[in-house]
Coordinates of C-alpha atoms in Angstrom, one line a residue:
X13 CA -19.6 58.7 -21.9
X14 CA -21.3 56.6 -19.4
X15 CA -20.8 57.1 -15.3
X16 CA -18.1 55.0 -13.8
X17 CA -20.6 53.1 -12.0
X18 CA -22.6 52.1 -14.6
X19 CA -19.7 51.7 -16.6
X20 CA -18.6 49.1 -14.0
X21 CA -22.1 47.6 -13.4
X22 CA -22.7 46.9 -17.2
X23 CA -19.1 45.6 -17.8
X24 CA -19.8 43.1 -15.6
X25 CA -23.5 41.8 -16.9
X26 CA -21.4 41.7 -20.5
X27 CA -18.7 39.3 -19.2
X28 CA -21.4 36.7 -17.4
X29 CA -23.7 37.5 -20.8
X30 CA -21.0 36.9 -23.7
X31 CA -20.3 33.3 -24.5
X32 CA -17.1 34.4 -25.3
X33 CA -14.1 36.2 -23.1
X34 CA -13.9 40.2 -22.2
X35 CA -10.7 41.6 -21.6
X36 CA -9.9 44.9 -19.7
X37 CA -7.2 46.6 -19.1
X38 CA -4.9 44.6 -15.9
X39 CA -7.1 41.4 -16.9
X40 CA -4.7 38.5 -18.2
X41 CA -4.2 38.0 -21.6
X42 CA -5.7 41.6 -22.0
X43 CA -2.4 42.6 -23.5
X44 CA -2.0 39.6 -25.9
X45 CA -5.6 40.1 -26.6
X46 CA -4.6 43.7 -27.7
X47 CA -1.7 42.5 -30.0
X48 CA -1.9 43.2 -34.1
X49 CA 0.4 42.4 -36.9
X50 CA 1.9 45.4 -36.8
X51 CA 4.0 46.0 -34.2
X52 CA 3.8 49.7 -34.9
X53 CA 0.6 49.9 -33.1
X54 CA 0.4 50.3 -29.9
X55 CA -3.6 50.5 -29.0
X56 CA -5.0 50.4 -25.4
X57 CA -8.9 49.6 -25.2
X58 CA -11.5 50.1 -22.7
X59 CA -12.6 46.9 -23.5
X60 CA -11.9 44.1 -25.7
X61 CA -14.9 41.6 -26.5
X62 CA -13.8 38.0 -28.2
X63 CA -17.3 37.3 -29.4
X64 CA -18.1 33.4 -29.8
X65 CA -21.1 33.9 -31.9
X66 CA -23.3 36.3 -33.8
X67 CA -25.4 36.7 -30.7
X68 CA -22.1 38.2 -29.0
X69 CA -21.3 40.6 -31.6
X70 CA -25.2 41.7 -31.0
X71 CA -24.3 41.9 -27.0
X72 CA -21.1 43.9 -27.7
X73 CA -22.3 46.5 -30.3
X74 CA -25.7 47.6 -28.0
X75 CA -22.4 47.6 -24.5
X76 CA -20.8 49.9 -26.7
X77 CA -23.4 51.7 -28.0
X78 CA -25.4 52.2 -24.5
X79 CA -22.0 53.7 -23.0
X80 CA -21.1 56.2 -25.8
X81 CA -17.8 54.3 -26.1
X82 CA -15.9 53.8 -29.6
X83 CA -16.4 50.9 -31.4
X84 CA -13.5 49.1 -33.7
X85 CA -13.6 46.0 -35.3
X86 CA -10.9 43.1 -35.4
X87 CA -11.0 40.4 -38.0
X88 CA -7.4 39.2 -38.8
X89 CA -5.9 41.8 -37.5
X90 CA -4.1 42.8 -40.2
X91 CA -5.1 46.4 -41.1
X92 CA -1.5 48.0 -41.6
X93 CA -3.3 51.6 -40.1
X94 CA -3.9 49.4 -36.7
X95 CA -7.7 50.0 -37.5
X96 CA -8.6 47.1 -35.6
X97 CA -7.9 48.7 -32.2
X98 CA -8.2 51.6 -30.3
X99 CA -8.0 53.8 -27.4
X100 CA -10.4 54.2 -24.7
X101 CA -12.5 52.3 -26.6
X102 CA -14.4 48.6 -27.2
X103 CA -13.6 46.3 -29.6
X104 CA -15.2 43.7 -31.1
X105 CA -13.1 40.9 -31.8
X106 CA -14.4 38.2 -33.9
X107 CA -11.1 35.8 -33.9
X108 CA -12.9 33.1 -31.9
X109 CA -15.6 33.0 -34.7
X110 CA -13.9 30.9 -37.6
X111 CA -15.6 28.8 -38.9
X112 CA -16.0 27.8 -42.5
X113 CA -18.1 25.2 -44.5
X114 CA -18.2 24.2 -47.8
X115 CA -21.6 23.1 -49.9
X116 CA -19.3 21.2 -52.5
X117 CA -22.3 21.0 -54.6
X118 CA -23.0 24.7 -55.1
X119 CA -19.5 25.9 -55.5
X120 CA -19.8 27.4 -52.4
X121 CA -18.5 28.5 -48.6
X122 CA -19.7 30.3 -45.7
X123 CA -17.1 31.7 -44.0
X124 CA -17.4 33.3 -40.5
X125 CA -16.4 36.9 -40.0
X126 CA -13.1 36.1 -37.3
X127 CA -11.7 33.5 -40.3
X128 CA -8.2 33.8 -41.9
X129 CA -7.5 32.7 -45.3
X130 CA -5.5 29.5 -43.8
X131 CA -9.0 28.5 -42.3
X132 CA -10.3 29.3 -45.8
X133 CA -8.2 27.1 -48.0
X134 CA -7.3 24.6 -45.8
X135 CA -11.4 24.1 -45.6
X136 CA -12.2 24.1 -49.3
X137 CA -8.7 22.2 -50.5
X138 CA -10.0 19.0 -49.8
X139 CA -12.4 19.3 -52.4
X140 CA -10.2 20.4 -55.5
X141 CA -12.1 23.9 -55.0
X142 CA -11.0 27.7 -53.9
X143 CA -11.5 31.2 -54.8
X144 CA -9.6 34.4 -54.5
X145 CA -7.6 34.8 -51.0
X146 CA -4.8 37.0 -49.8
X147 CA -1.3 36.4 -50.2
X148 CA -0.4 35.7 -46.7
X149 CA -2.4 33.1 -45.1
X150 CA -2.7 34.9 -41.6
X151 CA -5.3 37.4 -43.5
X152 CA -8.6 38.2 -42.1
X153 CA -11.2 36.7 -44.5
X154 CA -13.7 39.7 -43.8
X155 CA -12.0 42.9 -44.1
X156 CA -10.1 41.1 -47.2
X157 CA -13.2 41.0 -49.3
X158 CA -15.3 43.6 -47.8
X159 CA -12.2 46.0 -49.1
X160 CA -12.3 44.3 -52.7
X161 CA -9.8 41.8 -52.5
X162 CA -6.9 40.7 -54.8
X163 CA -4.7 38.0 -54.7
X164 CA -2.9 35.2 -56.6
X165 CA -6.1 33.8 -58.5
X166 CA -7.8 36.9 -59.4
X167 CA -7.2 37.2 -63.1
X168 CA -8.3 33.6 -63.2
X169 CA -11.9 34.2 -61.0
X170 CA -11.8 38.0 -60.3
X171 CA -11.6 39.6 -57.1
X172 CA -12.9 38.4 -53.9
X173 CA -15.7 40.8 -53.8
X174 CA -16.6 39.8 -57.6
X175 CA -17.1 36.1 -55.6
X176 CA -19.1 37.6 -52.4
X177 CA -22.6 36.2 -52.7
X178 CA -24.0 37.2 -49.5
X179 CA -22.8 38.8 -46.4
X180 CA -24.2 38.1 -42.7
X181 CA -24.4 41.9 -40.6
X182 CA -24.9 43.1 -37.1
X183 CA -26.0 47.0 -37.7
X184 CA -24.9 50.0 -36.1
X185 CA -28.1 49.5 -33.8
X186 CA -27.5 46.1 -33.0
X187 CA -29.6 44.3 -35.6
X188 CA -28.8 41.5 -37.3
X189 CA -29.6 41.8 -41.5
X190 CA -28.5 40.1 -44.7
X191 CA -27.2 41.1 -47.7
X192 CA -27.4 39.5 -51.6
X193 CA -28.6 40.0 -54.9
X194 CA -32.1 39.7 -53.9
X195 CA -32.4 41.3 -50.4
X196 CA -31.2 44.5 -49.4
X197 CA -29.1 45.5 -52.8
X198 CA -27.9 48.4 -52.1
X199 CA -26.1 47.5 -49.1
X200 CA -24.9 44.4 -51.1
X201 CA -23.8 47.0 -53.6
X202 CA -21.5 48.9 -50.8
X203 CA -19.8 45.3 -49.6
X204 CA -18.3 45.6 -52.8
X205 CA -14.9 47.2 -51.8
X206 CA -16.6 49.6 -49.1
X207 CA -15.1 48.1 -46.1
X208 CA -16.5 47.7 -42.9
X209 CA -18.3 50.6 -43.0
X210 CA -22.0 49.6 -43.0
X211 CA -22.1 46.7 -39.8
X212 CA -19.8 43.6 -38.5
X213 CA -20.0 40.7 -41.1
X214 CA -20.0 37.6 -39.0
X215 CA -20.4 35.9 -41.7
X216 CA -19.7 35.8 -46.0
X217 CA -20.5 33.2 -48.7
X218 CA -18.1 33.3 -51.5
X219 CA -18.3 31.7 -54.9
X220 CA -16.2 28.7 -55.2
X221 CA -14.1 27.2 -58.1
X222 CA -12.6 24.1 -59.2
X223 CA -9.0 24.2 -58.3
X224 CA -7.5 20.6 -58.5
X225 CA -3.9 21.7 -59.6
X226 CA -2.4 24.4 -58.9
X227 CA 1.6 25.5 -59.9
X228 CA 4.6 28.1 -59.6
X229 CA 7.6 28.9 -61.1
X230 CA 10.0 31.2 -58.8
X231 CA 13.5 32.6 -60.3
X232 CA 16.3 34.3 -58.0
X233 CA 17.9 37.0 -59.8
X234 CA 21.4 39.4 -59.0
X235 CA 19.4 42.9 -58.5
X236 CA 21.5 43.8 -61.8
X237 CA 19.0 41.6 -64.6
X238 CA 16.2 43.1 -62.7
X239 CA 15.2 45.0 -65.9
X240 CA 15.3 41.9 -68.0
X241 CA 13.4 40.3 -65.4
X242 CA 10.7 42.7 -65.1
X243 CA 10.6 43.0 -69.2
X244 CA 9.9 39.4 -69.4
X245 CA 7.5 38.2 -66.9
X246 CA 5.7 41.8 -68.3
X247 CA 5.3 39.6 -71.6
X248 CA 4.6 36.2 -70.6
X249 CA 1.8 37.8 -68.7
X250 CA 1.0 40.4 -71.2
X251 CA 0.7 37.5 -73.6
X252 CA -0.5 34.4 -71.4
X253 CA -3.3 33.0 -70.1
X254 CA -5.7 34.1 -67.4
X255 CA -4.7 31.6 -65.4
X256 CA -1.1 33.1 -65.0
X257 CA -0.4 35.6 -61.8
X258 CA 1.9 35.8 -59.5
X259 CA 3.9 39.0 -58.7
X260 CA 7.7 40.7 -59.4
X261 CA 9.4 41.0 -56.1
X262 CA 13.1 43.1 -54.8
X263 CA 13.4 41.6 -51.4
X264 CA 16.3 40.8 -48.9
X265 CA 17.2 36.9 -49.4
X266 CA 15.8 35.0 -46.5
X267 CA 17.4 32.4 -44.8
X268 CA 15.5 29.2 -46.3
X269 CA 16.8 26.6 -47.9
X270 CA 15.7 27.3 -51.4
X271 CA 17.8 30.4 -51.2
X272 CA 21.5 30.1 -51.9
X273 CA 24.1 31.6 -49.2
X274 CA 25.9 34.5 -50.6
X275 CA 21.9 35.4 -51.6
X276 CA 21.0 35.1 -47.2
X277 CA 20.9 38.9 -46.5
X278 CA 21.6 40.2 -49.7
X279 CA 19.1 42.0 -52.3
X280 CA 17.4 39.7 -55.3
X281 CA 15.5 40.3 -57.9
X282 CA 12.6 37.4 -57.8
X283 CA 10.1 36.4 -60.8
X284 CA 7.1 34.3 -59.3
X285 CA 4.2 33.2 -61.5
X286 CA 1.7 31.1 -60.0
X287 CA -0.5 29.3 -62.2
X288 CA -4.2 27.7 -61.8
X289 CA -3.4 24.6 -63.8
X290 CA -1.1 21.6 -63.8
X291 CA 2.5 22.0 -64.2
X292 CA 2.5 20.7 -67.6
X293 CA 1.1 23.9 -68.9
X294 CA 2.7 26.2 -66.2
X295 CA 5.8 25.4 -67.3
X296 CA 5.3 25.9 -71.1
X297 CA 4.1 29.7 -70.0
X298 CA 7.3 30.3 -67.7
X299 CA 10.0 29.2 -70.4
X300 CA 10.8 33.0 -70.8
X301 CA 11.3 33.3 -67.2
X302 CA 13.2 30.3 -66.9
X303 CA 15.7 30.9 -69.6
X304 CA 16.2 34.1 -67.6
X305 CA 20.3 33.9 -66.0
X306 CA 19.5 33.1 -62.0
X307 CA 20.8 31.9 -59.4
X308 CA 18.3 29.2 -57.8
X309 CA 14.5 28.2 -58.8
X310 CA 11.2 26.5 -57.5
X311 CA 9.4 24.8 -60.5
X312 CA 6.9 22.8 -59.5
X313 CA 3.3 21.7 -58.8
X314 CA 1.9 22.6 -55.3
X315 CA -1.2 23.1 -53.3
X316 CA -2.7 26.2 -53.7
X317 CA -2.9 26.5 -50.2
X318 CA 0.4 26.1 -49.2
X319 CA 1.2 28.5 -51.5
X320 CA -1.0 31.5 -49.7
X321 CA 1.9 30.7 -47.1
X322 CA 4.9 30.9 -48.9
X323 CA 5.0 35.2 -48.2
X324 CA 3.5 35.1 -44.5
X325 CA 5.4 37.5 -42.2
X326 CA 5.2 37.4 -38.7
X327 CA 3.6 39.4 -36.3
X328 CA 5.2 41.1 -34.0
X329 CA 7.2 43.2 -36.6
X330 CA 7.0 47.1 -38.2
X331 CA 4.8 47.8 -40.8
X332 CA 3.9 50.5 -43.7
X333 CA 2.7 50.5 -46.7
X334 CA 1.3 51.6 -49.6
X335 CA 0.0 51.4 -53.6
X336 CA -0.5 52.7 -57.1
X337 CA -2.1 51.7 -59.2
X338 CA -0.7 52.1 -63.1
X339 CA -1.9 52.7 -67.0
X340 CA 0.7 50.4 -67.5
X341 CA 4.4 49.1 -67.9
X342 CA 6.5 50.5 -70.4
X343 CA 10.0 50.4 -70.6
X344 CA 11.1 53.6 -68.6
X345 CA 8.6 52.8 -65.8
X346 CA 9.9 49.5 -65.7
X347 CA 13.6 51.2 -65.5
X348 CA 12.4 53.8 -62.8
X349 CA 11.0 50.7 -60.8
X350 CA 14.0 49.0 -60.4
X351 CA 16.3 51.5 -60.0
X352 CA 14.5 52.1 -56.8
X353 CA 15.5 48.7 -56.0
X354 CA 18.7 50.2 -55.6
X355 CA 17.8 51.9 -52.1
X356 CA 15.8 48.8 -50.8
X357 CA 16.3 49.0 -47.2
X358 CA 18.1 46.0 -46.7
X359 CA 18.5 43.5 -44.7
X360 CA 14.7 44.0 -43.5
X361 CA 12.0 42.0 -44.7
X362 CA 11.0 45.2 -47.1
X363 CA 9.2 43.9 -50.6
X364 CA 9.2 46.2 -53.8
X365 CA 6.5 44.5 -55.4
X366 CA 5.0 44.4 -58.5
X367 CA 1.6 42.7 -59.1
X368 CA 0.2 42.4 -62.9
X369 CA -4.1 43.0 -63.0
X370 CA -6.2 42.2 -66.1
X371 CA -7.8 39.0 -66.8
X372 CA -10.8 38.1 -64.5
X373 CA -9.9 41.5 -62.6
X374 CA -10.9 43.9 -65.5
X375 CA -14.1 41.7 -66.9
X376 CA -15.8 42.3 -63.3
X377 CA -18.9 44.1 -62.7
X378 CA -17.9 47.4 -63.8
X379 CA -20.4 49.3 -61.6
X380 CA -18.6 48.0 -57.7
X381 CA -16.9 50.9 -55.7
X382 CA -13.8 49.2 -56.9
X383 CA -12.1 52.3 -59.2
X384 CA -8.7 50.5 -59.6
X385 CA -9.9 47.6 -61.7
X386 CA -8.7 48.3 -65.3
X387 CA -5.2 49.3 -64.2
X388 CA -3.5 46.5 -65.7
X389 CA -0.6 46.7 -62.9
X390 CA 0.4 48.0 -59.6
X391 CA 3.0 48.6 -57.5
X392 CA 3.3 47.8 -53.5
X393 CA 5.9 48.9 -51.4
X394 CA 5.7 46.6 -48.4
X395 CA 8.1 48.0 -45.7
X396 CA 8.1 45.4 -42.8
X397 CA 11.3 45.8 -40.3
X398 CA 11.8 44.7 -36.9
X399 CA 14.1 47.7 -35.9
X400 CA 12.4 51.1 -34.2
X401 CA 15.8 52.4 -35.8
X402 CA 15.1 52.1 -39.0
X403 CA 11.3 53.5 -38.9
X404 CA 12.3 56.9 -40.8
X405 CA 14.4 55.6 -44.0
X406 CA 11.5 52.9 -44.2
X407 CA 8.6 55.2 -44.2
X408 CA 10.6 57.4 -46.7
X409 CA 11.6 54.7 -49.2
X410 CA 7.9 53.7 -49.2
X411 CA 6.8 57.0 -50.4
X412 CA 9.3 57.6 -52.3
X413 CA 8.2 54.6 -55.0
X414 CA 5.0 55.9 -54.4
X415 CA 6.9 59.3 -55.6
X416 CA 8.6 57.7 -58.4
X417 CA 5.5 55.9 -59.9
X418 CA 3.4 59.0 -60.1
X419 CA 3.6 59.7 -63.5
X420 CA 2.0 56.4 -64.6
X421 CA -0.4 56.5 -61.4
X422 CA -4.7 56.0 -62.7
X423 CA -5.3 57.0 -59.3
X424 CA -6.8 55.0 -58.1
X425 CA -5.9 52.9 -55.0
X426 CA -7.0 49.1 -53.8
X427 CA -7.4 50.2 -49.9
X428 CA -6.3 47.2 -48.1
X429 CA -2.9 47.7 -49.6
X430 CA -2.5 51.0 -47.8
X431 CA -2.7 52.6 -43.7
X432 CA -4.3 56.1 -43.1
X433 CA -3.3 58.3 -46.4
X434 CA -6.3 61.1 -45.4
X435 CA -9.7 61.4 -46.8
X436 CA -8.6 61.9 -50.9
X437 CA -6.9 58.8 -50.8
X438 CA -10.4 56.9 -49.7
X439 CA -12.1 58.4 -51.9
X440 CA -9.5 57.5 -54.6
X441 CA -9.9 54.5 -53.4
X442 CA -13.6 54.3 -54.1
X443 CA -14.3 56.4 -56.8
X444 CA -16.0 59.9 -56.1
X445 CA -19.4 59.2 -57.5
X446 CA -18.9 56.0 -55.6
X447 CA -18.2 57.7 -52.7
X448 CA -21.0 60.1 -52.6
X449 CA -23.4 57.1 -53.0
X450 CA -22.0 55.1 -50.1
X451 CA -22.3 58.2 -48.3
X452 CA -25.7 58.1 -48.8
X453 CA -26.1 54.7 -47.7
X454 CA -24.1 55.5 -44.8
X455 CA -26.3 57.3 -43.5
X456 CA -29.1 55.3 -43.9
X457 CA -27.0 52.2 -42.0
X458 CA -24.5 53.7 -40.1
X459 CA -25.8 57.7 -39.3
X460 CA -23.4 58.1 -36.1
X461 CA -20.7 56.9 -37.8
X462 CA -20.1 54.2 -35.2
X463 CA -18.1 52.2 -37.5
X464 CA -15.4 54.5 -38.5
X465 CA -12.3 52.5 -37.6
X466 CA -12.2 51.8 -41.1
X467 CA -11.5 53.6 -44.2
X468 CA -13.9 55.7 -43.7
X469 CA -16.9 56.8 -45.2
X470 CA -19.0 60.1 -43.5
X471 CA -22.2 59.8 -43.1
X472 CA -24.0 62.3 -46.5

């Protein structure tokens, strides 16, 4: 750690040199700048550098290295483990860098490192184009893509990482570099699931797809019909086209206009079918779901960017998530999944979610560090609540879901869905052979493990 006089002089210089803003403890705006999505995270960085451009990122990295500060990188700030923050270190905050440039003719988009899904989707939608994005509009694009990236379109056009065409990076020594299929191809490979281990992504270029229409069907059912809902949804996905996606989820009925008053604050089983196409074709696929006994429904065409906001959760709540990827969805597993819904923490924002995979996910490149690709289903217990008194029961419930389904688990996991669950789970999220290859690349690009506030791969 640098001396106080050196640190003070360096901080003064950073404030003068940075085009963006710099916050330190005691500054007006510091507490807002250190707030992240998960209210369970309360960390106090020594310096927060809100960068306005790539040159700012270079300056910030060099500042942190000169003072031997731990460095965390913030994009959307959605990491459930709070990896966008640290204590007494430097946070390089990219949120001012949220520009999106659409190239319709090339069916590609350049997205700056601090952009969220809302920035991306609102920019591409006027062109009738889209790509796989996260299921919340406030999720950061950078961390989402570099971690693999699963969303409503993934069965149709693949995981987000499968659509990564290039990355602009600032490395641990403050140098600028590019990675794509032709330039630094080994680094490009690592960025398909290896997360933020290899540098700060100041911009990403993604492949786009024509999506002039999008449609959904959602039915809200009483929990006692849950097993029938899950089996019906399973069959719809199994026999339906890859354009069909969505989820089955148990939730507390929210106070929304489409939710009947008798379901508000009560457990509900919902089946959501998303469709990368028009309403008429979607209705044919959704027929078995719409025939289920249900209390309410939403059916029709809806802009994709609007669907991306449907499951948004407000910041400032407490979060604990995990996931298991499954070998299949037999009837006995359906029963286990639905039985666990009986203990759903109600009323909270907690969601008991079952996602389909298959389609373009399974057909994507097999050599990326994405070992969960072949799993046909995933369970995602998504704990979210407001009262700290609920911490124990909500965390325990998430862990109970994992334990319930473990007999059907492939052992692999999508790291963006989990918090800090230890090094074994990081290996499970990358694959053992991939982890060894990534560790060798880490030694080359970040030998001092500067970028370690992430699902970390240690240099080897």
